[in-house]
Short mmCIF file of C-alpha atoms in Angstrom, two decimals:
data_model
loop_
_atom_site.label_atom_id
_atom_site.label_comp_id
_atom_site.label_asym_id
_atom_site.label_seq_id
_atom_site.Cartn_x
_atom_site.Cartn_y
_atom_site.Cartn_z
CA UNK A 1 -12.72 30.39 22.44
CA UNK A 2 -10.06 28.02 21.11
CA UNK A 3 -12.58 25.18 21.11
CA UNK A 4 -15.08 27.27 19.17
CA UNK A 5 -12.39 28.13 16.60
CA UNK A 6 -11.61 24.43 16.25
CA UNK A 7 -15.30 23.77 15.60
CA UNK A 8 -15.34 26.44 12.87
CA UNK A 9 -12.19 24.99 11.33
CA UNK A 10 -13.60 21.46 11.25
CA UNK A 11 -16.84 22.60 9.64
CA UNK A 12 -14.92 24.66 7.08
CA UNK A 13 -12.67 21.74 6.22
CA UNK A 14 -15.67 19.51 5.70
CA UNK A 15 -17.12 22.00 3.22
CA UNK A 16 -14.30 21.70 0.70
CA UNK A 17 -12.31 18.63 -0.24
CA UNK A 18 -10.00 20.69 -2.43
CA UNK A 19 -8.97 22.81 0.52
CA UNK A 20 -7.74 19.89 2.62
CA UNK A 21 -5.94 16.59 2.45
CA UNK A 22 -8.36 13.71 1.98
CA UNK A 23 -7.86 10.19 0.60
CA UNK A 24 -10.29 7.62 -0.63
CA UNK A 25 -10.55 4.38 1.36
CA UNK A 26 -8.94 2.11 -1.25
CA UNK A 27 -6.77 -1.02 -1.33
CA UNK A 28 -3.22 -0.20 -2.43
CA UNK A 29 -1.80 -3.70 -1.88
CA UNK A 30 -3.46 -7.14 -1.75
CA UNK A 31 -1.48 -10.25 -0.82
CA UNK A 32 -2.34 -13.91 -0.25
CA UNK A 33 -0.58 -16.03 2.32
CA UNK A 34 1.73 -18.56 0.69
CA UNK A 35 -0.06 -21.94 0.28
CA UNK A 36 -3.05 -20.66 2.31
CA UNK A 37 -5.41 -19.01 -0.21
CA UNK A 38 -8.07 -18.41 2.43
CA UNK A 39 -5.77 -15.93 4.19
CA UNK A 40 -5.42 -12.54 2.53
CA UNK A 41 -4.39 -9.06 3.63
CA UNK A 42 -5.11 -5.70 2.08
CA UNK A 43 -3.04 -2.63 2.85
CA UNK A 44 -5.41 0.30 2.47
CA UNK A 45 -5.47 4.05 2.97
CA UNK A 46 -7.44 3.50 6.19
CA UNK A 47 -5.27 0.76 7.72
CA UNK A 48 -4.80 -3.00 7.39
CA UNK A 49 -7.67 -5.32 6.40
CA UNK A 50 -7.45 -9.10 6.85
CA UNK A 51 -9.61 -12.04 5.85
CA UNK A 52 -9.26 -15.69 6.84
CA UNK A 53 -12.13 -17.08 4.80
CA UNK A 54 -11.12 -16.22 1.26
CA UNK A 55 -12.58 -12.72 1.35
CA UNK A 56 -16.05 -13.58 2.68
CA UNK A 57 -15.49 -11.45 5.79
CA UNK A 58 -12.92 -8.76 6.53
CA UNK A 59 -11.69 -7.14 9.72
CA UNK A 60 -9.76 -3.94 10.36
CA UNK A 61 -6.51 -3.04 12.11
CA UNK A 62 -6.09 0.70 12.63
CA UNK A 63 -2.94 2.70 11.90
CA UNK A 64 -2.13 3.17 15.59
CA UNK A 65 -1.99 -0.59 16.16
CA UNK A 66 0.49 -0.97 13.28
CA UNK A 67 2.44 2.03 14.64
CA UNK A 68 2.16 4.47 11.75
CA UNK A 69 -0.09 7.40 10.81
CA UNK A 70 -1.84 8.73 7.73
CA UNK A 71 -0.92 9.79 5.06
CA UNK A 72 1.88 7.20 5.13
CA UNK A 73 1.25 3.77 3.54
CA UNK A 74 3.40 0.95 4.96
CA UNK A 75 5.04 -1.87 3.07
CA UNK A 76 3.56 -5.22 4.18
CA UNK A 77 4.80 -8.78 3.70
CA UNK A 78 2.89 -11.99 4.47
CA UNK A 79 4.93 -15.01 5.58
CA UNK A 80 3.94 -18.63 4.96
CA UNK A 81 3.20 -19.28 8.65
CA UNK A 82 0.80 -16.32 8.86
CA UNK A 83 3.26 -13.79 10.25
CA UNK A 84 2.68 -10.25 8.99
CA UNK A 85 5.63 -7.89 8.65
CA UNK A 86 4.95 -4.15 8.44
CA UNK A 87 7.06 -1.05 7.90
CA UNK A 88 6.23 1.19 10.87
CA UNK A 89 7.31 4.46 12.45
CA UNK A 90 9.03 2.51 15.22
CA UNK A 91 11.03 0.05 13.12
CA UNK A 92 10.02 -3.21 11.46
CA UNK A 93 6.84 -4.49 13.09
CA UNK A 94 5.92 -8.17 13.26
CA UNK A 95 2.63 -9.82 14.19
CA UNK A 96 2.78 -13.59 14.64
CA UNK A 97 -1.01 -13.89 14.86
CA UNK A 98 -0.82 -12.40 18.37
CA UNK A 99 -2.93 -9.31 17.60
CA UNK A 100 -0.05 -6.94 18.26
CA UNK A 101 2.86 -5.63 16.21
CA UNK A 102 6.08 -6.16 18.15
CA UNK A 103 9.58 -4.95 17.23
CA UNK A 104 12.25 -7.25 15.82
CA UNK A 105 15.91 -7.36 16.82
CA UNK A 106 16.41 -4.51 14.34
CA UNK A 107 15.09 -2.18 17.03
CA UNK A 108 14.00 1.23 15.81
CA UNK A 109 16.00 1.25 12.59
CA UNK A 110 14.00 2.93 9.83
CA UNK A 111 13.06 0.04 7.55
CA UNK A 112 11.88 1.27 4.18
CA UNK A 113 10.97 -2.04 2.51
CA UNK A 114 10.41 -5.67 3.50
CA UNK A 115 9.72 -8.87 1.56
CA UNK A 116 9.30 -12.56 2.37
CA UNK A 117 9.66 -15.92 0.65
CA UNK A 118 7.73 -19.14 1.14
CA UNK A 119 10.72 -20.71 2.91
CA UNK A 120 11.06 -18.51 5.99
CA UNK A 121 13.56 -16.09 4.46
CA UNK A 122 12.83 -12.41 5.07
CA UNK A 123 14.70 -9.44 3.60
CA UNK A 124 14.50 -5.90 5.00
CA UNK A 125 16.11 -2.71 3.71
CA UNK A 126 17.29 -0.11 6.21
CA UNK A 127 17.21 3.57 5.26
CA UNK A 128 18.11 4.82 8.70
CA UNK A 129 20.25 7.93 9.15
CA UNK A 130 22.94 5.71 10.68
CA UNK A 131 22.51 2.56 8.58
CA UNK A 132 21.83 1.63 4.95
CA UNK A 133 22.21 -2.14 5.15
CA UNK A 134 20.18 -4.97 3.69
CA UNK A 135 19.16 -7.36 6.47
CA UNK A 136 18.21 -11.01 6.11
CA UNK A 137 16.44 -13.46 8.38
CA UNK A 138 16.51 -17.20 7.74
CA UNK A 139 14.21 -17.98 10.69
CA UNK A 140 11.11 -16.06 9.60
CA UNK A 141 12.02 -12.84 11.38
CA UNK A 142 13.10 -14.23 14.74
CA UNK A 143 16.50 -12.64 14.12
CA UNK A 144 17.97 -10.46 11.39
CA UNK A 145 21.60 -10.01 10.40
CA UNK A 146 23.12 -7.53 7.92
CA UNK A 147 24.25 -9.18 4.70
CA UNK A 148 25.44 -6.19 2.64
CA UNK A 149 25.30 -2.42 2.27
CA UNK A 150 25.13 -1.67 -1.48
CA UNK A 151 24.57 2.07 -1.20
CA UNK A 152 25.69 4.80 1.13
CA UNK A 153 24.29 6.68 4.10
CA UNK A 154 21.40 8.89 3.07
CA UNK A 155 20.09 6.49 0.41
CA UNK A 156 16.40 5.65 0.53
CA UNK A 157 15.48 2.09 -0.48
CA UNK A 158 12.18 2.19 -2.28
CA UNK A 159 11.51 -1.34 -3.53
CA UNK A 160 12.93 -4.69 -2.32
CA UNK A 161 11.62 -7.80 -4.06
CA UNK A 162 12.69 -11.46 -4.16
CA UNK A 163 11.95 -13.95 -6.93
CA UNK A 164 9.38 -16.62 -6.02
CA UNK A 165 11.37 -19.22 -7.95
CA UNK A 166 14.75 -18.34 -6.43
CA UNK A 167 15.05 -16.89 -2.92
CA UNK A 168 18.65 -15.90 -3.72
CA UNK A 169 17.59 -13.49 -6.48
CA UNK A 170 16.80 -10.08 -5.03
CA UNK A 171 16.10 -6.77 -6.79
CA UNK A 172 16.49 -3.44 -5.00
CA UNK A 173 15.62 0.11 -6.06
CA UNK A 174 16.02 3.46 -4.37
CA UNK A 175 17.43 6.93 -4.75
CA UNK A 176 19.86 9.43 -3.27
CA UNK A 177 20.31 13.17 -3.53
CA UNK A 178 23.61 14.66 -4.60
CA UNK A 179 23.06 18.28 -3.71
CA UNK A 180 19.65 18.92 -5.24
CA UNK A 181 20.03 16.28 -7.95
CA UNK A 182 18.12 13.03 -7.52
CA UNK A 183 20.08 9.93 -8.51
CA UNK A 184 18.17 6.68 -9.01
CA UNK A 185 19.53 3.39 -7.69
CA UNK A 186 18.85 -0.12 -8.99
CA UNK A 187 20.66 -3.31 -7.91
CA UNK A 188 20.39 -7.07 -8.36
CA UNK A 189 21.72 -9.78 -6.08
CA UNK A 190 22.19 -13.41 -7.15
CA UNK A 191 23.48 -14.67 -3.81
CA UNK A 192 20.78 -13.85 -1.30
CA UNK A 193 21.84 -10.26 -0.75
CA UNK A 194 25.50 -10.96 0.07
CA UNK A 195 26.53 -8.88 -2.95
CA UNK A 196 24.61 -6.52 -5.23
CA UNK A 197 25.47 -5.55 -8.79
CA UNK A 198 24.35 -2.13 -10.05
CA UNK A 199 21.76 -1.84 -12.81
CA UNK A 200 21.98 1.15 -15.14
CA UNK A 201 18.88 3.37 -14.94
CA UNK A 202 19.72 5.52 -17.98
CA UNK A 203 17.01 3.78 -20.03
CA UNK A 204 14.28 5.03 -17.71
CA UNK A 205 12.55 8.33 -18.55
CA UNK A 206 12.62 9.77 -15.04
CA UNK A 207 11.97 13.17 -13.52
CA UNK A 208 12.88 14.49 -10.09
CA UNK A 209 9.43 13.35 -8.91
CA UNK A 210 9.81 9.80 -10.23
CA UNK A 211 10.09 6.55 -8.30
CA UNK A 212 11.27 3.21 -9.67
CA UNK A 213 9.46 0.12 -8.39
CA UNK A 214 10.01 -3.54 -9.17
CA UNK A 215 6.48 -4.75 -9.93
CA UNK A 216 7.08 -8.37 -10.95
CA UNK A 217 9.81 -11.00 -11.21
CA UNK A 218 9.17 -13.92 -13.56
CA UNK A 219 9.55 -17.66 -13.07
CA UNK A 220 12.86 -17.10 -14.80
CA UNK A 221 14.34 -14.60 -12.32
CA UNK A 222 16.12 -12.78 -15.15
CA UNK A 223 12.68 -11.57 -16.28
CA UNK A 224 11.84 -8.44 -14.30
CA UNK A 225 9.27 -5.67 -14.72
CA UNK A 226 9.69 -2.15 -13.35
CA UNK A 227 7.38 0.86 -13.12
CA UNK A 228 8.56 4.47 -13.33
CA UNK A 229 6.11 6.94 -11.83
CA UNK A 230 5.87 10.60 -12.84
CA UNK A 231 7.84 9.81 -15.98
CA UNK A 232 8.70 12.50 -18.48
CA UNK A 233 7.23 10.25 -21.24
CA UNK A 234 4.28 10.77 -20.98
CA UNK A 235 4.36 13.98 -18.99
CA UNK A 236 4.01 12.94 -15.33
CA UNK A 237 2.50 9.58 -16.31
CA UNK A 238 3.62 6.03 -15.52
CA UNK A 239 5.73 3.74 -17.69
CA UNK A 240 6.11 -0.05 -17.42
CA UNK A 241 9.48 -1.48 -18.51
CA UNK A 242 10.63 -5.08 -18.99
CA UNK A 243 14.04 -6.71 -18.88
CA UNK A 244 14.77 -10.32 -19.88
CA UNK A 245 18.43 -10.22 -18.79
CA UNK A 246 18.26 -9.24 -15.11
CA UNK A 247 18.26 -5.52 -15.84
CA UNK A 248 21.13 -5.33 -18.32
CA UNK A 249 18.75 -3.96 -20.97
CA UNK A 250 15.23 -2.60 -20.79
CA UNK A 251 12.30 -2.24 -23.18
CA UNK A 252 9.33 0.06 -22.75
CA UNK A 253 6.05 -1.88 -22.58
CA UNK A 254 3.29 0.55 -21.68
CA UNK A 255 2.77 4.23 -20.98
CA UNK A 256 -0.24 6.03 -19.53
CA UNK A 257 -0.86 9.52 -18.20
CA UNK A 258 -3.63 8.69 -15.73
CA UNK A 259 -3.30 11.18 -12.85
CA UNK A 260 -3.63 8.36 -10.30
CA UNK A 261 -0.99 6.05 -11.73
CA UNK A 262 -0.88 2.56 -13.23
CA UNK A 263 -1.22 -0.88 -11.61
CA UNK A 264 0.47 -3.86 -13.25
CA UNK A 265 -0.01 -7.63 -13.12
CA UNK A 266 1.82 -10.46 -14.90
CA UNK A 267 -0.44 -13.51 -14.72
CA UNK A 268 0.78 -17.09 -14.44
CA UNK A 269 -0.58 -17.68 -17.97
CA UNK A 270 1.76 -15.04 -19.42
CA UNK A 271 -1.02 -12.51 -19.91
CA UNK A 272 -0.05 -8.97 -18.86
CA UNK A 273 -2.59 -6.56 -17.34
CA UNK A 274 -2.34 -2.82 -16.71
CA UNK A 275 -5.09 -0.82 -15.04
CA UNK A 276 -5.86 2.68 -13.81
CA UNK A 277 -8.36 4.31 -11.48
CA UNK A 278 -9.77 6.64 -14.13
CA UNK A 279 -8.56 5.84 -17.66
CA UNK A 280 -9.44 2.17 -18.10
CA UNK A 281 -7.49 -1.09 -18.25
CA UNK A 282 -5.75 -3.18 -20.91
CA UNK A 283 -4.22 -6.61 -21.39
CA UNK A 284 -1.62 -8.18 -23.67
CA UNK A 285 -1.02 -11.75 -24.82
CA UNK A 286 2.20 -11.04 -26.74
CA UNK A 287 4.60 -9.78 -24.05
CA UNK A 288 3.36 -6.21 -24.37
CA UNK A 289 3.81 -5.82 -28.13
CA UNK A 290 0.09 -5.00 -28.45
CA UNK A 291 -2.58 -4.10 -25.89
CA UNK A 292 -6.35 -4.52 -26.01
CA UNK A 293 -8.71 -2.57 -23.75
CA UNK A 294 -10.74 -4.46 -21.18
CA UNK A 295 -14.52 -4.01 -21.57
CA UNK A 296 -16.01 -1.90 -18.78
CA UNK A 297 -13.40 -2.54 -16.09
CA UNK A 298 -13.84 -1.14 -12.58
CA UNK A 299 -11.67 1.74 -11.39
CA UNK A 300 -8.57 -0.15 -10.29
CA UNK A 301 -5.98 0.88 -7.69
CA UNK A 302 -4.15 -2.47 -7.32
CA UNK A 303 -4.01 -5.94 -8.90
CA UNK A 304 -3.10 -9.43 -7.71
CA UNK A 305 -3.58 -12.96 -9.01
CA UNK A 306 -4.98 -15.55 -6.62
CA UNK A 307 -3.40 -19.00 -6.30
CA UNK A 308 -6.33 -20.36 -8.35
CA UNK A 309 -5.72 -17.90 -11.18
CA UNK A 310 -8.45 -15.32 -10.57
CA UNK A 311 -7.60 -11.62 -10.65
CA UNK A 312 -8.47 -9.49 -7.63
CA UNK A 313 -8.49 -5.71 -7.90
CA UNK A 314 -8.66 -2.85 -5.45
CA UNK A 315 -11.60 -0.81 -6.72
CA UNK A 316 -13.57 2.35 -5.96
CA UNK A 317 -15.98 1.78 -3.07
CA UNK A 318 -17.28 5.36 -2.98
CA UNK A 319 -17.32 8.31 -5.33
CA UNK A 320 -13.79 9.68 -5.21
CA UNK A 321 -13.77 13.44 -4.79
CA UNK A 322 -10.11 14.41 -5.06
CA UNK A 323 -8.11 17.37 -3.72
CA UNK A 324 -6.17 19.66 -6.01
CA UNK A 325 -8.76 19.85 -8.75
CA UNK A 326 -8.14 16.34 -10.07
CA UNK A 327 -11.10 14.63 -11.75
CA UNK A 328 -13.46 12.62 -9.53
CA UNK A 329 -13.45 8.82 -9.73
CA UNK A 330 -16.85 7.15 -10.20
CA UNK A 331 -17.90 4.60 -7.62
CA UNK A 332 -17.84 0.85 -8.33
CA UNK A 333 -19.71 0.19 -5.09
CA UNK A 334 -17.03 -2.17 -3.79
CA UNK A 335 -13.48 -1.86 -2.45
CA UNK A 336 -12.30 -5.20 -3.87
CA UNK A 337 -13.64 -7.06 -6.91
CA UNK A 338 -12.52 -10.18 -8.77
CA UNK A 339 -12.65 -11.70 -12.24
CA UNK A 340 -11.67 -14.97 -13.89
CA UNK A 341 -11.86 -13.63 -17.45
CA UNK A 342 -11.32 -9.84 -17.05
CA UNK A 343 -14.75 -9.35 -18.60
CA UNK A 344 -17.11 -10.04 -15.71
CA UNK A 345 -16.22 -8.57 -12.32
CA UNK A 346 -17.91 -9.77 -9.13
CA UNK A 347 -17.83 -8.19 -5.65
CA UNK A 348 -15.46 -9.35 -2.94
CA UNK A 349 -15.75 -6.65 -0.27
CA UNK A 350 -17.48 -3.37 0.57
CA UNK A 351 -16.09 -1.07 3.20
CA UNK A 352 -19.58 -0.86 4.71
CA UNK A 353 -19.44 -4.62 5.40
CA UNK A 354 -16.25 -4.65 7.47
CA UNK A 355 -16.97 -7.12 10.28
CA UNK A 356 -15.15 -5.26 13.01
CA UNK A 357 -11.74 -4.88 14.59
CA UNK A 358 -9.37 -7.71 13.69
CA UNK A 359 -8.74 -8.87 17.25
CA UNK A 360 -10.64 -9.68 20.41
CA UNK A 361 -11.04 -7.40 23.40
CA UNK A 362 -7.93 -7.20 25.58
CA UNK A 363 -5.41 -7.46 22.75
CA UNK A 364 -3.23 -4.54 21.71
CA UNK A 365 -5.01 -4.21 18.37
CA UNK A 366 -8.40 -3.97 20.07
CA UNK A 367 -7.15 -1.51 22.69
CA UNK A 368 -5.60 0.77 20.05
CA UNK A 369 -8.47 0.58 17.57
CA UNK A 370 -11.62 0.24 19.66
CA UNK A 371 -10.73 0.69 23.31
CA UNK A 372 -8.83 3.96 23.33
CA UNK A 373 -10.67 7.27 23.12
CA UNK A 374 -8.62 9.36 20.68
CA UNK A 375 -9.98 12.55 22.16
CA UNK A 376 -13.34 12.50 20.42
CA UNK A 377 -14.12 8.82 20.15
CA UNK A 378 -12.42 5.56 19.21
CA UNK A 379 -10.88 4.94 15.82
CA UNK A 380 -13.31 2.12 15.02
CA UNK A 381 -16.42 4.08 15.90
CA UNK A 382 -15.26 7.05 13.84
CA UNK A 383 -14.69 4.67 10.92
CA UNK A 384 -18.17 3.18 11.41
CA UNK A 385 -19.71 6.64 11.38
CA UNK A 386 -17.77 7.88 8.39
CA UNK A 387 -18.00 4.88 6.06
CA UNK A 388 -21.48 3.72 6.97
CA UNK A 389 -20.27 0.39 8.39
CA UNK A 390 -23.15 -1.79 9.56
CA UNK A 391 -21.32 -4.11 12.01
CA UNK A 392 -22.69 -3.77 15.53
CA UNK A 393 -20.59 -6.12 17.67
CA UNK A 394 -18.91 -3.05 19.24
CA UNK A 395 -21.24 -0.53 20.84
CA UNK A 396 -20.60 2.82 19.18
CA UNK A 397 -23.49 4.62 20.81
CA UNK A 398 -21.81 5.10 24.18
CA UNK A 399 -18.40 6.34 25.32
CA UNK A 400 -16.71 5.01 22.18
CA UNK A 401 -18.94 7.08 19.86
CA UNK A 402 -17.37 9.47 17.39
CA UNK A 403 -18.17 13.16 17.84
CA UNK A 404 -16.68 16.51 18.80
CA UNK A 405 -17.75 18.86 21.57
CA UNK A 406 -17.06 22.60 21.30
CA UNK A 407 -18.46 24.53 24.23
CA UNK A 408 -22.11 23.51 24.38
CA UNK A 409 -22.21 22.56 20.70
CA UNK A 410 -21.79 18.96 19.58
CA UNK A 411 -20.41 18.42 16.08
CA UNK A 412 -22.03 15.29 14.63
CA UNK A 413 -19.95 12.92 12.52
CA UNK A 414 -20.62 12.99 8.77
CA UNK A 415 -23.13 10.09 8.76
CA UNK A 416 -24.27 8.92 5.37
CA UNK A 417 -22.29 11.37 3.27
CA UNK A 418 -20.25 8.66 1.62
CA UNK A 419 -23.36 6.76 0.59
CA UNK A 420 -24.97 9.87 -0.82
CA UNK A 421 -22.08 10.38 -3.24
CA UNK A 422 -20.65 13.45 -1.51
CA UNK A 423 -17.61 12.03 0.25
CA UNK A 424 -16.23 14.12 3.11
CA UNK A 425 -12.64 15.12 3.39
CA UNK A 426 -10.93 12.43 5.44
CA UNK A 427 -9.12 15.21 7.29
CA UNK A 428 -12.40 15.90 9.07
CA UNK A 429 -12.46 12.29 10.24
CA UNK A 430 -8.82 12.45 11.27
CA UNK A 431 -9.48 15.59 13.30
CA UNK A 432 -12.55 14.09 14.92
CA UNK A 433 -10.67 10.94 15.86
CA UNK A 434 -7.62 12.77 17.10
CA UNK A 435 -5.22 11.61 14.38
CA UNK A 436 -4.26 14.91 12.78
CA UNK A 437 -1.16 16.96 13.45
CA UNK A 438 0.67 14.37 15.51
CA UNK A 439 4.45 14.21 15.14
CA UNK A 440 5.63 12.04 12.27
CA UNK A 441 9.05 10.72 11.50
CA UNK A 442 10.33 12.70 8.55
CA UNK A 443 12.30 9.74 7.25
CA UNK A 444 9.15 7.67 6.92
CA UNK A 445 7.31 10.42 5.09
CA UNK A 446 10.13 10.54 2.54
CA UNK A 447 9.14 7.01 1.58
CA UNK A 448 5.73 7.86 0.21
CA UNK A 449 6.95 8.94 -3.20
CA UNK A 450 3.62 8.16 -4.85
CA UNK A 451 0.57 10.12 -5.79
CA UNK A 452 -1.88 11.00 -3.08
CA UNK A 453 -4.13 8.09 -3.84
#
């Protein structure tokens, strides 16, 4: 009887996106490996995607292999030697091209943000219940040591970024609660994290739902850009601010009320770009004094500039049917697109063309993503079924296949629904693949602080 009720629940959830949690498969973060432009990673709402041929082919690492679970989105950092650092539910994870995320000497400390430089320096911010330190590694993550503790226990570090031109210049944002009042935190370090000076946040139009993120540091490390989400100006929209004096003063550059937020990019040419998933995109050639709309941009969830100067964007692979009554997002047909002039956009990657699991059989990534039956199939085969992936190197017709059995009734996976324009709730997929309702670390969930993308 319980199994029949589960069947009814799954079918009911699939009938209404608004009634359940579901997220589009989109790229929230794209990053190129320092001095190796052929190597690129994309942190997405379905896990980690990696390419080692400049985006021609992409492979997938599931959430279980990175040691986190939806709806959390980890912070990733790509080191110059190819090491990938990831914020996980079991501490700071590190993959040195071994196809497995191993812990560092930080153990299971809750790490809320991580960033790397091109010189082997890695910074990590701890927001553990017993520790609020900033940690630094000078040997590319082999060992970490605490360098300072600018806040107090209970603070959550939201954004930790280091200047590309000066590995000693570090910006840090976060928040704390005093009773029920949210207090925003902003710091700058000029000595590699040994000391941090506070930055006044009074200039930011925040609400209790806001987050402050550092979104770019200039070649002159005193030039810094910050984004305030869920700002009170406009109502619940995003605002981009700029400081030319390391945060001593701030000017408002751009505001937009798009319900899915604003992505920002400062190009090496000095051109500034802002983009949204629903409301369009704009650019500025005069430090944000004026903005011109881009002609027919895709629906953009993230932006990055390649080493050669092209702009890559996370875009809308499928029609985005959103929970909570928010407007749908039209499909661009691709998950990542690129442009050299912000006028013509060409495809980089479709979710349907994912080449397979990132690692060979026998590795931890393969075992977690394609070798372990999550109760009703493997994670990879459920992804294949849901997103219409055409790769066939892994047999998904046998014991790895994605499906649910209730009594004598087999519940088929939602084949083809994404392509038809009627995207299923991802909760159905999570249930089918055994992801849903597993224990999650509350501290990690506090870190989300962004819209349900």
